[in-house]
Short mmCIF file of C-alpha atoms in Angstrom, two decimals:
data_model
loop_
_atom_site.label_atom_id
_atom_site.label_comp_id
_atom_site.label_asym_id
_atom_site.label_seq_id
_atom_site.Cartn_x
_atom_site.Cartn_y
_atom_site.Cartn_z
CA MET A 1 -100.01 14.46 -20.56
CA ILE A 2 -103.63 13.28 -22.97
CA LEU A 3 -104.18 9.42 -22.61
CA PRO A 4 -105.50 8.26 -25.90
CA THR A 5 -109.16 6.75 -25.87
CA THR A 6 -110.14 3.17 -25.61
CA GLU A 7 -111.02 2.96 -29.62
CA VAL A 8 -107.71 4.50 -30.47
CA VAL A 9 -105.76 1.87 -28.13
CA SER A 10 -107.62 -0.80 -29.83
CA HIS A 11 -106.74 0.67 -33.41
CA LEU A 12 -103.27 0.84 -32.72
CA THR A 13 -102.89 -2.60 -31.26
CA ALA A 14 -105.12 -4.61 -33.61
CA GLU A 15 -102.62 -6.04 -35.60
CA ILE A 16 -99.91 -6.77 -32.82
CA LYS A 17 -99.62 -10.12 -31.86
CA SER A 18 -100.01 -11.13 -28.55
CA ASP A 19 -96.30 -12.45 -27.98
CA HIS A 20 -95.01 -8.99 -28.44
CA LEU A 21 -94.29 -6.26 -25.65
CA ILE A 22 -97.08 -3.68 -26.30
CA SER A 23 -100.40 -5.94 -27.08
CA PRO A 24 -104.05 -6.48 -25.51
CA PRO A 25 -104.15 -8.61 -22.49
CA THR A 26 -104.74 -12.39 -23.44
CA THR A 27 -107.57 -14.29 -21.76
CA THR A 28 -105.45 -17.40 -21.39
CA PRO A 29 -102.13 -17.37 -19.53
CA PRO A 30 -98.98 -18.05 -21.68
CA ASP A 31 -97.49 -21.79 -21.29
CA PRO A 32 -94.23 -21.60 -19.01
CA ILE A 33 -90.92 -21.77 -20.80
CA ASP A 34 -88.12 -24.36 -19.17
CA ARG A 35 -84.71 -23.47 -19.52
CA LEU A 36 -82.77 -26.50 -21.08
CA HIS A 37 -79.97 -28.05 -19.25
CA GLY A 38 -76.76 -29.87 -20.49
CA ASN A 39 -74.40 -32.25 -18.97
CA TYR A 40 -71.20 -30.79 -17.42
CA THR A 41 -67.95 -31.79 -16.20
CA ASN A 42 -65.33 -29.46 -15.00
CA LEU A 43 -61.92 -30.46 -16.14
CA SER A 44 -59.81 -27.60 -14.44
CA GLU A 45 -58.19 -29.75 -11.74
CA ARG A 46 -54.77 -29.33 -13.03
CA PHE A 47 -54.89 -25.61 -12.67
CA LYS A 48 -55.76 -25.73 -9.06
CA LEU A 49 -52.85 -25.24 -6.53
CA ARG A 50 -52.77 -27.94 -3.76
CA ASN A 51 -49.20 -27.51 -2.09
CA LYS A 52 -48.13 -23.84 -2.47
CA CYS A 53 -44.60 -23.36 -2.56
CA PHE A 54 -43.15 -19.80 -3.80
CA LYS A 55 -39.45 -20.37 -2.91
CA ARG A 56 -38.52 -22.40 -6.11
CA GLN A 57 -36.84 -21.00 -9.18
CA TYR A 58 -38.25 -21.15 -12.88
CA ALA A 59 -35.73 -23.25 -14.58
CA PRO A 60 -37.57 -26.58 -13.40
CA LEU A 61 -40.61 -25.40 -15.08
CA TYR A 62 -38.64 -24.80 -18.62
CA ALA A 63 -37.16 -28.13 -18.18
CA ALA A 64 -40.29 -29.81 -17.51
CA ARG A 65 -41.85 -28.13 -20.34
CA LEU A 66 -39.10 -29.35 -23.04
CA ALA A 67 -39.14 -32.82 -21.32
CA ALA A 68 -42.58 -32.99 -22.17
CA MET A 69 -42.77 -31.50 -25.59
CA ARG A 70 -39.41 -33.31 -27.13
CA PRO A 71 -41.21 -36.73 -27.70
CA MET A 72 -44.05 -34.78 -29.67
CA LEU A 73 -41.91 -32.81 -31.74
CA GLU A 74 -39.29 -35.54 -32.53
CA ALA A 75 -42.49 -37.21 -34.07
CA VAL A 76 -43.26 -34.17 -36.05
CA ALA A 77 -39.62 -34.16 -37.39
CA ARG A 78 -39.76 -37.45 -38.36
CA ASN A 79 -42.67 -36.88 -40.49
CA LYS A 80 -41.56 -33.74 -42.16
CA TRP A 81 -38.00 -34.68 -42.57
CA PHE A 82 -37.73 -38.24 -42.12
CA ASP A 83 -34.30 -38.48 -43.80
CA VAL A 84 -32.44 -35.73 -41.59
CA PRO A 85 -30.83 -36.76 -38.39
CA GLN A 86 -31.91 -34.93 -35.04
CA VAL A 87 -29.36 -34.01 -32.90
CA GLN A 88 -28.59 -31.85 -29.81
CA LEU A 89 -27.32 -28.40 -29.87
CA ASN A 90 -23.65 -29.65 -28.36
CA ASP A 91 -23.48 -32.08 -31.22
CA LEU A 92 -23.86 -29.74 -34.09
CA GLN A 93 -21.32 -29.84 -36.87
CA GLN A 94 -20.74 -27.00 -39.31
CA ASN A 95 -22.29 -27.16 -42.69
CA LYS A 96 -24.24 -30.11 -41.92
CA THR A 97 -28.10 -30.12 -42.13
CA CYS A 98 -29.86 -31.33 -39.09
CA VAL A 99 -32.86 -30.96 -36.98
CA ILE A 100 -32.87 -29.43 -33.32
CA ILE A 101 -35.26 -29.10 -30.97
CA GLY A 102 -35.43 -26.49 -28.31
CA THR A 103 -37.17 -23.51 -26.58
CA VAL A 104 -37.25 -20.25 -27.94
CA PHE A 105 -35.85 -17.30 -26.11
CA LYS A 106 -35.98 -13.68 -27.68
CA GLN A 107 -33.14 -11.60 -26.60
CA MET A 108 -35.19 -8.00 -26.81
CA GLN A 109 -33.42 -4.78 -25.84
CA LEU A 110 -36.83 -2.95 -24.91
CA LYS A 111 -38.10 -5.70 -22.64
CA PRO A 112 -38.21 -4.33 -19.00
CA ASN A 113 -35.40 -5.30 -16.81
CA ILE A 114 -35.36 -4.31 -13.31
CA LEU A 115 -31.71 -4.61 -12.51
CA ARG A 116 -30.80 -2.46 -15.86
CA GLU A 117 -33.38 0.06 -14.99
CA LEU A 118 -31.84 0.57 -11.53
CA SER A 119 -28.26 0.81 -12.78
CA GLU A 120 -29.15 3.15 -15.28
CA ASN A 121 -31.85 5.51 -13.85
CA VAL A 122 -30.61 6.21 -10.41
CA ASN A 123 -32.27 9.42 -9.19
CA LEU A 124 -33.96 9.72 -12.80
CA PRO A 125 -37.73 9.77 -13.39
CA PRO A 126 -39.11 6.60 -14.50
CA LYS A 127 -39.58 5.84 -18.35
CA PRO A 128 -43.00 5.72 -19.32
CA GLU A 129 -44.72 2.61 -19.84
CA ARG A 130 -44.36 0.86 -23.36
CA LYS A 131 -47.45 -0.77 -25.25
CA ARG A 132 -44.86 -3.08 -27.50
CA TYR A 133 -41.62 -4.01 -26.68
CA THR A 134 -40.42 -5.41 -30.35
CA HIS A 135 -37.32 -3.51 -31.78
CA GLN A 136 -35.19 -4.35 -34.84
CA THR A 137 -32.29 -5.59 -33.13
CA ASP A 138 -34.09 -8.39 -31.34
CA VAL A 139 -32.46 -11.84 -31.73
CA VAL A 140 -34.21 -15.26 -31.76
CA TYR A 141 -32.25 -18.14 -29.57
CA LEU A 142 -33.02 -21.74 -29.15
CA GLU A 143 -32.14 -23.63 -25.88
CA ASP A 144 -31.99 -27.31 -25.17
CA GLU A 145 -30.81 -29.15 -21.95
CA THR A 146 -27.20 -28.51 -22.95
CA GLN A 147 -26.81 -24.87 -24.43
CA ARG A 148 -28.22 -22.11 -26.86
CA ILE A 149 -27.71 -21.25 -30.10
CA SER A 150 -28.76 -17.95 -32.29
CA LEU A 151 -31.46 -18.65 -35.02
CA VAL A 152 -31.27 -16.90 -38.58
CA GLY A 153 -32.64 -17.57 -41.89
CA ALA A 154 -36.18 -18.75 -42.68
CA ILE A 155 -37.64 -17.71 -39.15
CA ASP A 156 -39.21 -14.14 -38.43
CA THR A 157 -37.85 -12.79 -35.34
CA HIS A 158 -40.95 -10.55 -34.57
CA GLU A 159 -43.41 -13.21 -34.74
CA THR A 160 -41.49 -16.15 -32.92
CA ILE A 161 -42.88 -16.43 -29.19
CA THR A 162 -40.59 -16.90 -26.20
CA GLY A 163 -41.17 -20.02 -24.42
CA THR A 164 -42.59 -22.18 -27.38
CA VAL A 165 -40.91 -25.30 -27.95
CA ILE A 166 -39.87 -25.81 -31.72
CA CYS A 167 -38.03 -28.02 -33.90
CA ALA A 168 -35.87 -26.65 -36.81
CA LYS A 169 -34.16 -27.91 -39.70
CA GLY A 170 -30.90 -26.29 -40.94
CA LYS A 171 -27.21 -26.29 -40.22
CA GLU A 172 -24.72 -24.44 -38.16
CA THR A 173 -22.69 -21.61 -39.88
CA SER A 174 -18.98 -20.63 -39.55
CA GLY A 175 -20.01 -17.66 -37.39
CA GLY A 176 -21.89 -20.12 -34.82
CA LYS A 177 -25.35 -19.27 -35.59
CA PHE A 178 -28.18 -21.90 -36.96
CA GLU A 179 -29.37 -20.97 -40.09
CA VAL A 180 -32.91 -22.31 -40.15
CA GLU A 181 -34.46 -23.69 -43.65
CA GLU A 182 -37.73 -24.52 -42.08
CA TRP A 183 -39.27 -24.84 -38.53
CA SER A 184 -42.47 -26.15 -37.11
CA TYR A 185 -44.67 -26.02 -33.89
CA CYS A 186 -46.08 -29.44 -32.64
CA GLY A 187 -49.43 -28.64 -34.32
CA LEU A 188 -52.94 -29.32 -32.84
CA PRO A 189 -53.25 -32.15 -30.23
CA ALA A 190 -55.36 -35.02 -30.78
CA GLN A 191 -58.78 -34.63 -30.13
CA LEU A 192 -60.73 -37.35 -28.17
CA ASN A 193 -64.30 -36.59 -30.06
CA SER A 194 -63.21 -34.99 -33.14
CA GLU A 195 -66.51 -36.30 -34.83
CA LEU A 196 -69.02 -35.53 -32.10
CA ALA A 197 -70.10 -39.22 -32.06
CA GLU A 198 -73.25 -38.11 -30.03
CA PRO A 199 -74.20 -34.66 -31.28
CA VAL A 200 -76.49 -32.29 -29.49
CA SER A 201 -79.88 -32.75 -31.33
CA ASP A 202 -80.96 -29.58 -30.55
CA ASP A 203 -80.08 -25.81 -30.39
CA ARG A 204 -78.27 -25.47 -26.94
CA TYR A 205 -76.03 -22.33 -26.17
CA VAL A 206 -73.20 -21.38 -23.90
CA ALA A 207 -72.91 -17.70 -23.45
CA ILE A 208 -69.33 -15.94 -22.66
CA ILE A 209 -69.16 -12.67 -21.58
CA SER A 210 -65.86 -10.73 -20.15
CA GLY A 211 -64.64 -7.14 -19.33
CA ILE A 212 -67.56 -6.03 -17.52
CA SER A 213 -65.43 -3.60 -15.44
CA LEU A 214 -67.55 -2.79 -12.83
CA GLY A 215 -66.38 0.41 -10.71
CA ASP A 216 -65.12 2.06 -13.79
CA PRO A 217 -66.09 5.89 -13.68
CA GLN A 218 -67.54 5.72 -17.06
CA TYR A 219 -69.61 2.31 -16.36
CA ASP A 220 -73.06 2.41 -17.67
CA PRO A 221 -75.22 -0.05 -15.91
CA MET A 222 -78.07 -0.21 -18.59
CA PRO A 223 -76.57 -2.58 -21.21
CA LEU A 224 -75.62 -5.20 -18.44
CA GLN A 225 -79.09 -5.05 -16.74
CA LEU A 226 -80.64 -5.28 -20.50
CA PHE A 227 -78.64 -8.64 -20.82
CA VAL A 228 -79.39 -9.98 -17.38
CA ASP A 229 -83.18 -9.37 -18.10
CA LEU A 230 -82.81 -10.86 -21.59
CA VAL A 231 -81.25 -14.22 -20.60
CA THR A 232 -83.19 -14.46 -17.45
CA GLY A 233 -86.55 -14.27 -19.39
CA GLN A 234 -87.73 -10.93 -18.11
CA LEU A 235 -87.30 -8.85 -21.29
CA GLY A 236 -88.26 -9.67 -24.86
CA SER A 237 -91.26 -11.19 -26.80
CA LEU A 238 -92.17 -14.72 -26.46
CA LYS A 239 -89.73 -15.72 -29.52
CA ASP A 240 -86.85 -13.99 -27.48
CA GLN A 241 -87.95 -15.64 -24.31
CA THR A 242 -88.14 -18.95 -26.19
CA PHE A 243 -84.57 -18.21 -27.73
CA TYR A 244 -82.73 -17.55 -24.76
CA SER A 245 -84.09 -20.33 -22.59
CA LYS A 246 -81.78 -22.51 -24.90
CA VAL A 247 -78.91 -20.67 -23.20
CA VAL A 248 -77.81 -23.71 -20.91
CA ARG A 249 -74.72 -21.99 -19.23
CA LEU A 250 -73.16 -18.68 -18.77
CA ILE A 251 -69.15 -18.34 -18.55
CA VAL A 252 -67.76 -14.86 -17.18
CA ALA A 253 -64.37 -14.67 -18.64
CA GLY A 254 -62.37 -12.46 -16.35
CA ASP A 255 -62.23 -8.50 -15.67
CA SER A 256 -65.52 -8.39 -13.94
CA LEU A 257 -64.21 -5.58 -11.87
CA SER A 258 -62.25 -2.31 -13.32
CA LYS A 259 -58.86 -1.50 -12.95
CA HIS A 260 -59.95 1.51 -11.27
CA THR A 261 -60.72 -0.54 -8.45
CA ARG A 262 -57.30 -1.22 -7.75
CA ASP A 263 -56.11 2.11 -5.95
CA SER A 264 -52.45 1.83 -5.03
CA THR A 265 -52.48 5.13 -3.35
CA THR A 266 -54.74 4.06 -0.63
CA ALA A 267 -52.32 1.15 0.34
CA LYS A 268 -49.33 3.67 0.48
CA GLN A 269 -51.04 6.28 2.82
CA ALA A 270 -50.91 5.99 6.70
CA LYS A 271 -53.72 4.13 8.15
CA TYR A 272 -55.22 6.70 10.33
CA LEU A 273 -55.87 8.69 6.80
CA THR A 274 -57.85 6.06 5.36
CA THR A 275 -59.76 4.50 8.24
CA LYS A 276 -63.27 6.17 6.88
CA THR A 277 -62.26 5.13 3.35
CA LYS A 278 -64.18 2.61 1.59
CA ALA A 279 -62.03 0.64 -0.99
CA ALA A 280 -63.60 0.91 -4.52
CA SER A 281 -63.45 -2.81 -5.02
CA ILE A 282 -65.75 -3.25 -2.34
CA SER A 283 -68.57 -1.37 -3.71
CA ALA A 284 -67.79 -3.21 -7.14
CA ALA A 285 -67.83 -6.54 -5.64
CA GLN A 286 -71.20 -5.97 -4.05
CA GLU A 287 -72.41 -4.75 -7.47
CA LEU A 288 -71.06 -7.85 -9.01
CA ASP A 289 -72.80 -9.86 -6.28
CA ASP A 290 -75.95 -8.31 -7.01
CA VAL A 291 -75.66 -9.03 -10.99
CA LEU A 292 -74.84 -12.73 -10.38
CA THR A 293 -77.55 -13.25 -7.99
CA GLN A 294 -80.10 -12.33 -10.67
CA LEU A 295 -78.36 -14.66 -13.01
CA VAL A 296 -77.65 -17.88 -11.13
CA SER A 297 -81.48 -17.90 -9.98
CA CYS A 298 -82.04 -18.94 -13.56
CA ILE A 299 -78.90 -20.12 -15.12
CA PHE A 300 -75.81 -22.00 -14.44
CA VAL A 301 -72.73 -19.35 -14.05
CA ASP A 302 -69.14 -20.04 -14.22
CA LEU A 303 -67.29 -17.26 -12.88
CA MET A 304 -63.32 -16.67 -13.91
CA PRO A 305 -60.91 -14.43 -12.39
CA GLY A 306 -59.18 -11.81 -14.72
CA GLN A 307 -56.40 -9.47 -14.41
CA PHE A 308 -58.14 -6.82 -12.24
CA ASP A 309 -60.15 -9.01 -10.18
CA PRO A 310 -59.16 -9.51 -6.61
CA ALA A 311 -57.31 -12.78 -7.44
CA SER A 312 -53.60 -13.77 -7.42
CA PHE A 313 -51.57 -12.03 -10.43
CA SER A 314 -49.69 -15.24 -11.27
CA LEU A 315 -51.52 -17.79 -13.69
CA PRO A 316 -53.06 -20.00 -12.96
CA GLN A 317 -55.40 -17.55 -11.26
CA GLN A 318 -57.37 -19.51 -8.46
CA PRO A 319 -61.05 -19.02 -7.91
CA LEU A 320 -62.66 -15.92 -6.65
CA HIS A 321 -63.35 -16.67 -2.98
CA ARG A 322 -67.02 -17.38 -2.68
CA CYS A 323 -67.30 -15.28 0.55
CA ILE A 324 -66.92 -12.18 -1.85
CA PHE A 325 -70.33 -13.20 -3.32
CA PRO A 326 -72.41 -13.85 -0.15
CA GLN A 327 -75.76 -13.83 -2.22
CA ALA A 328 -74.74 -15.69 -5.32
CA ALA A 329 -72.61 -18.30 -3.40
CA GLN A 330 -76.00 -19.75 -1.83
CA TYR A 331 -76.98 -21.02 -5.22
CA THR A 332 -75.76 -24.48 -6.44
CA SER A 333 -75.84 -23.03 -10.00
CA PHE A 334 -72.88 -20.51 -9.12
CA GLN A 335 -69.24 -21.74 -9.59
CA SER A 336 -65.98 -19.83 -9.11
CA VAL A 337 -63.44 -21.47 -11.27
CA THR A 338 -59.80 -20.97 -12.34
CA ASN A 339 -57.99 -19.04 -15.02
CA PRO A 340 -57.53 -20.90 -17.58
CA TYR A 341 -60.65 -23.00 -17.11
CA GLU A 342 -61.62 -26.05 -19.14
CA ALA A 343 -64.71 -27.79 -19.15
CA ASP A 344 -67.14 -30.11 -20.92
CA ILE A 345 -70.57 -29.28 -21.75
CA ASP A 346 -72.72 -31.77 -23.52
CA GLY A 347 -69.91 -33.44 -24.74
CA ILE A 348 -68.30 -30.23 -26.14
CA SER A 349 -64.86 -29.43 -24.36
CA PHE A 350 -64.31 -25.86 -23.49
CA LEU A 351 -60.97 -24.27 -22.81
CA GLY A 352 -60.56 -20.36 -22.51
CA THR A 353 -58.60 -17.66 -20.62
CA ALA A 354 -59.23 -14.25 -19.76
CA GLY A 355 -56.74 -12.78 -22.31
CA GLN A 356 -53.61 -12.25 -20.32
CA ASN A 357 -51.82 -14.91 -22.59
CA VAL A 358 -52.99 -13.03 -25.75
CA HIS A 359 -52.17 -9.77 -24.30
CA ASN A 360 -48.69 -10.82 -23.43
CA ILE A 361 -48.04 -12.13 -26.74
CA GLN A 362 -49.08 -8.81 -28.53
CA GLN A 363 -46.66 -7.02 -26.18
CA TYR A 364 -43.76 -8.67 -27.13
CA THR A 365 -44.29 -9.83 -30.72
CA LYS A 366 -45.68 -8.04 -33.90
CA LEU A 367 -48.69 -10.32 -34.02
CA ARG A 368 -51.85 -7.98 -33.25
CA ASP A 369 -54.92 -10.45 -34.29
CA ALA A 370 -56.21 -12.10 -31.07
CA VAL A 371 -57.41 -15.20 -33.00
CA THR A 372 -54.16 -15.74 -34.99
CA ILE A 373 -52.47 -15.65 -31.48
CA ALA A 374 -54.86 -17.71 -29.78
CA GLU A 375 -54.52 -20.30 -32.82
CA THR A 376 -50.94 -20.10 -32.72
CA THR A 377 -50.91 -20.99 -28.87
CA LEU A 378 -53.00 -24.13 -30.08
CA LYS A 379 -50.71 -25.02 -32.65
CA CYS A 380 -47.54 -24.93 -30.18
CA ARG A 381 -49.79 -26.92 -27.59
CA HIS A 382 -49.05 -24.22 -24.63
CA ILE A 383 -51.79 -21.73 -23.18
CA ALA A 384 -49.14 -19.27 -22.27
CA PRO A 385 -45.97 -19.85 -23.61
CA THR A 386 -44.40 -16.60 -22.44
CA CYS A 387 -44.77 -17.82 -18.46
CA PRO A 388 -42.81 -17.31 -16.60
CA ASP A 389 -40.54 -15.01 -18.94
CA THR A 390 -43.02 -12.11 -19.26
CA LEU A 391 -46.10 -13.13 -17.87
CA GLY A 392 -46.17 -14.17 -14.04
CA CYS A 393 -47.00 -17.66 -13.28
CA TYR A 394 -46.62 -20.29 -10.34
CA PRO A 395 -43.02 -21.67 -10.20
CA TYR A 396 -44.00 -25.30 -11.20
CA ASP A 397 -41.02 -27.79 -10.89
CA GLU A 398 -42.20 -31.14 -12.10
CA GLU A 399 -45.00 -30.34 -14.75
CA ASP A 400 -46.46 -27.57 -16.80
CA PRO A 401 -50.20 -27.54 -16.67
CA PHE A 402 -50.57 -25.18 -19.49
CA ILE A 403 -49.35 -27.71 -22.06
CA LEU A 404 -52.45 -28.91 -24.06
CA ARG A 405 -52.73 -32.76 -23.84
CA ASP A 406 -55.94 -32.76 -25.78
CA CYS A 407 -57.51 -30.46 -28.49
CA PRO A 408 -60.42 -28.47 -27.01
CA HIS A 409 -63.63 -28.18 -29.28
CA VAL A 410 -64.01 -24.55 -28.52
CA TYR A 411 -60.94 -22.30 -27.32
CA PHE A 412 -61.79 -18.75 -26.08
CA VAL A 413 -59.84 -15.62 -24.95
CA GLY A 414 -61.78 -12.93 -23.28
CA ASN A 415 -61.18 -9.21 -22.99
CA GLN A 416 -60.36 -8.66 -26.67
CA LYS A 417 -61.06 -5.31 -28.29
CA LYS A 418 -63.44 -7.09 -30.89
CA PHE A 419 -65.61 -10.39 -31.58
CA ASP A 420 -63.97 -12.64 -34.06
CA ALA A 421 -64.34 -16.38 -34.57
CA LYS A 422 -62.65 -19.13 -36.76
CA MET A 423 -62.49 -22.91 -37.15
CA SER A 424 -59.15 -24.09 -36.91
CA GLN A 425 -58.49 -27.48 -38.45
CA GLY A 426 -55.50 -30.09 -37.66
CA ASP A 427 -53.88 -32.68 -39.74
CA GLN A 428 -55.68 -35.29 -37.95
CA GLY A 429 -59.23 -33.96 -38.41
CA GLN A 430 -59.45 -31.92 -35.29
CA LYS A 431 -61.55 -29.13 -35.45
CA THR A 432 -61.52 -26.20 -32.65
CA LEU A 433 -63.64 -23.03 -32.91
CA VAL A 434 -61.23 -20.17 -31.89
CA VAL A 435 -63.28 -17.20 -30.23
CA SER A 436 -62.33 -13.81 -29.28
CA VAL A 437 -64.56 -12.67 -26.93
CA PRO A 438 -64.85 -8.66 -26.92
CA LYS A 439 -64.74 -6.51 -23.63
CA PHE A 440 -68.59 -5.93 -22.50
CA PHE A 441 -67.66 -2.30 -21.13
CA ASP A 442 -66.37 -1.22 -24.69
CA SER A 443 -68.56 -3.11 -27.01
CA HIS A 444 -72.05 -4.23 -25.11
CA GLN A 445 -71.43 -7.78 -26.87
CA VAL A 446 -71.98 -11.39 -25.66
CA VAL A 447 -70.88 -14.26 -27.55
CA LEU A 448 -73.07 -17.33 -27.92
CA VAL A 449 -71.78 -20.65 -29.00
CA ASN A 450 -74.32 -23.52 -30.23
CA LEU A 451 -73.45 -26.64 -28.93
CA LYS A 452 -75.35 -28.41 -31.82
CA ASP A 453 -73.02 -27.24 -34.77
CA LEU A 454 -70.25 -25.05 -33.07
CA SER A 455 -71.72 -21.82 -34.91
CA CYS A 456 -70.92 -18.59 -33.08
CA PHE A 457 -72.24 -15.00 -33.09
CA PRO A 458 -72.25 -11.85 -30.72
CA VAL A 459 -75.53 -10.53 -29.02
CA SER A 460 -75.30 -6.58 -28.97
CA VAL A 461 -76.95 -4.72 -26.12
CA ALA A 462 -76.71 -0.90 -27.08
CA THR A 463 -78.15 1.96 -25.45
CA LEU A 464 -78.97 5.23 -27.39
CA VAL A 465 -78.89 7.64 -24.46
CA GLY A 466 -79.58 10.56 -26.77
CA GLU A 467 -82.79 9.19 -28.11
CA GLU A 468 -83.98 7.76 -24.94
CA THR A 469 -84.07 4.33 -26.66
CA VAL A 470 -82.65 1.03 -25.75
CA LYS A 471 -81.84 -1.16 -28.64
CA MET A 472 -80.97 -4.89 -28.48
CA GLU A 473 -79.75 -6.73 -31.57
CA ARG A 474 -79.15 -10.34 -32.35
CA MET A 475 -76.31 -10.49 -35.12
CA GLY A 476 -75.13 -13.19 -37.42
CA GLY A 477 -75.62 -16.75 -36.73
CA GLY A 478 -75.50 -20.17 -37.70
CA GLU A 479 -77.09 -22.41 -40.57
CA SER A 480 -80.60 -22.73 -38.91
CA GLU A 481 -83.27 -20.58 -39.78
CA GLU A 482 -84.11 -19.12 -36.48
CA GLU A 483 -80.45 -17.98 -36.06
CA GLY A 484 -80.19 -16.42 -39.69
CA GLU A 485 -82.65 -13.76 -38.94
CA ASP A 486 -81.75 -10.51 -37.74
CA GLU A 487 -84.23 -8.98 -35.07
CA GLU A 488 -84.30 -5.95 -33.03
CA ILE A 489 -86.32 -4.67 -29.99
CA LEU A 490 -87.04 -1.26 -29.41
CA LEU A 491 -88.00 0.00 -25.97
CA THR A 492 -88.91 3.76 -26.42
CA SER A 493 -89.54 6.19 -23.39
CA THR A 494 -91.55 9.13 -24.06
CA SER A 495 -91.84 12.19 -21.83
CA SER A 496 -95.16 14.04 -21.40
#
């Protein structure tokens, strides 16, 4: 390999500024860059299980949900149809217009039913798993404390969600069905600080990443390591380091481990056959611990469990045990949190899930857009309405912690197919930024939310292996000049 002379090097770098990656050395050391910090409060206490009891049935949970949400819907019905009487289902009269309130239940022919499968498929191979369970014969019912009734008319069977509590105006037909003229959810709940009385004066960001999927056979460690180096200030120009020093917190929204780390075949084998076998989840957890240790040495990190992480299957998923992360757990900047997760960061309330609630609704309705589904859960004031019918959850008996009492400023759902964001507005001035966070394993994208103006954009970290080039690109942005610019850094390796 022939090295260029000093004169050539000087000529090549003469016009390169000293804050770039390839530049001549400076005589004075650069000024240190301090990371900004924000005030933080964890608001997820209601999602933590204290006295665990799994012997209860789920009927008390539905009863508690309806009892808690009935007063909200009664107020909505009075505002929308003030001259129409509200009645219970056992007091319905044929052809008399009224308003009823209850819980939606969908009778679906294709919905998995273990008892039916056992009775129909004795000694037969299992049916293939479906991605969608909707069918043209699906029927929507409304249940209250007394009985249930079938809904027809101005209501879309394939877009209604089991477990939501609604109010419906209409009348009972001679066939014993309720013909819906109009219906409504609760709408967005009240927002404690809708006007942001004490807004953040400067740009500060919260980063959200999900779906890292460590342990996957196709996992590429380069994009994640590039992001770690970027957010910790080990990579990029002085401008990049200054920008990422404004990231005050990182939220890891579930599925840090891949589904391939859950090997069910090993559990079914005899112990003497697996004595020298190392579980895939162990090496993946160790790798996650190494990554988190690099991050928490520079930034506060909140780690949420997801569908494939070593946590309970039922929502709310409890925090991952700190013994899984012996290195990262030594830092006070590391925090293992619940799923769903709620927090206040510099006066901005964040609420989010690892995406199971959205994925489950996609399976049992014809709704596909993640942001639309997330916004619908806001409007019905319930984070996971399909719990416990088609999505596992803890059998609460006196309360339903998934009911939204306050409207968050930022509502995110992790592990989605693509990035998307929408500002949802309520009738009382509520404003919520709804964010679909893409899986990092597929998209190599991390989402940044600006606490100053709730602008939101993804950071793409892409590797072009064939060209031996690593490319990092910051896309989109808010209203500030710095965010509006598109910038990219090319780190090219050449062989001799």
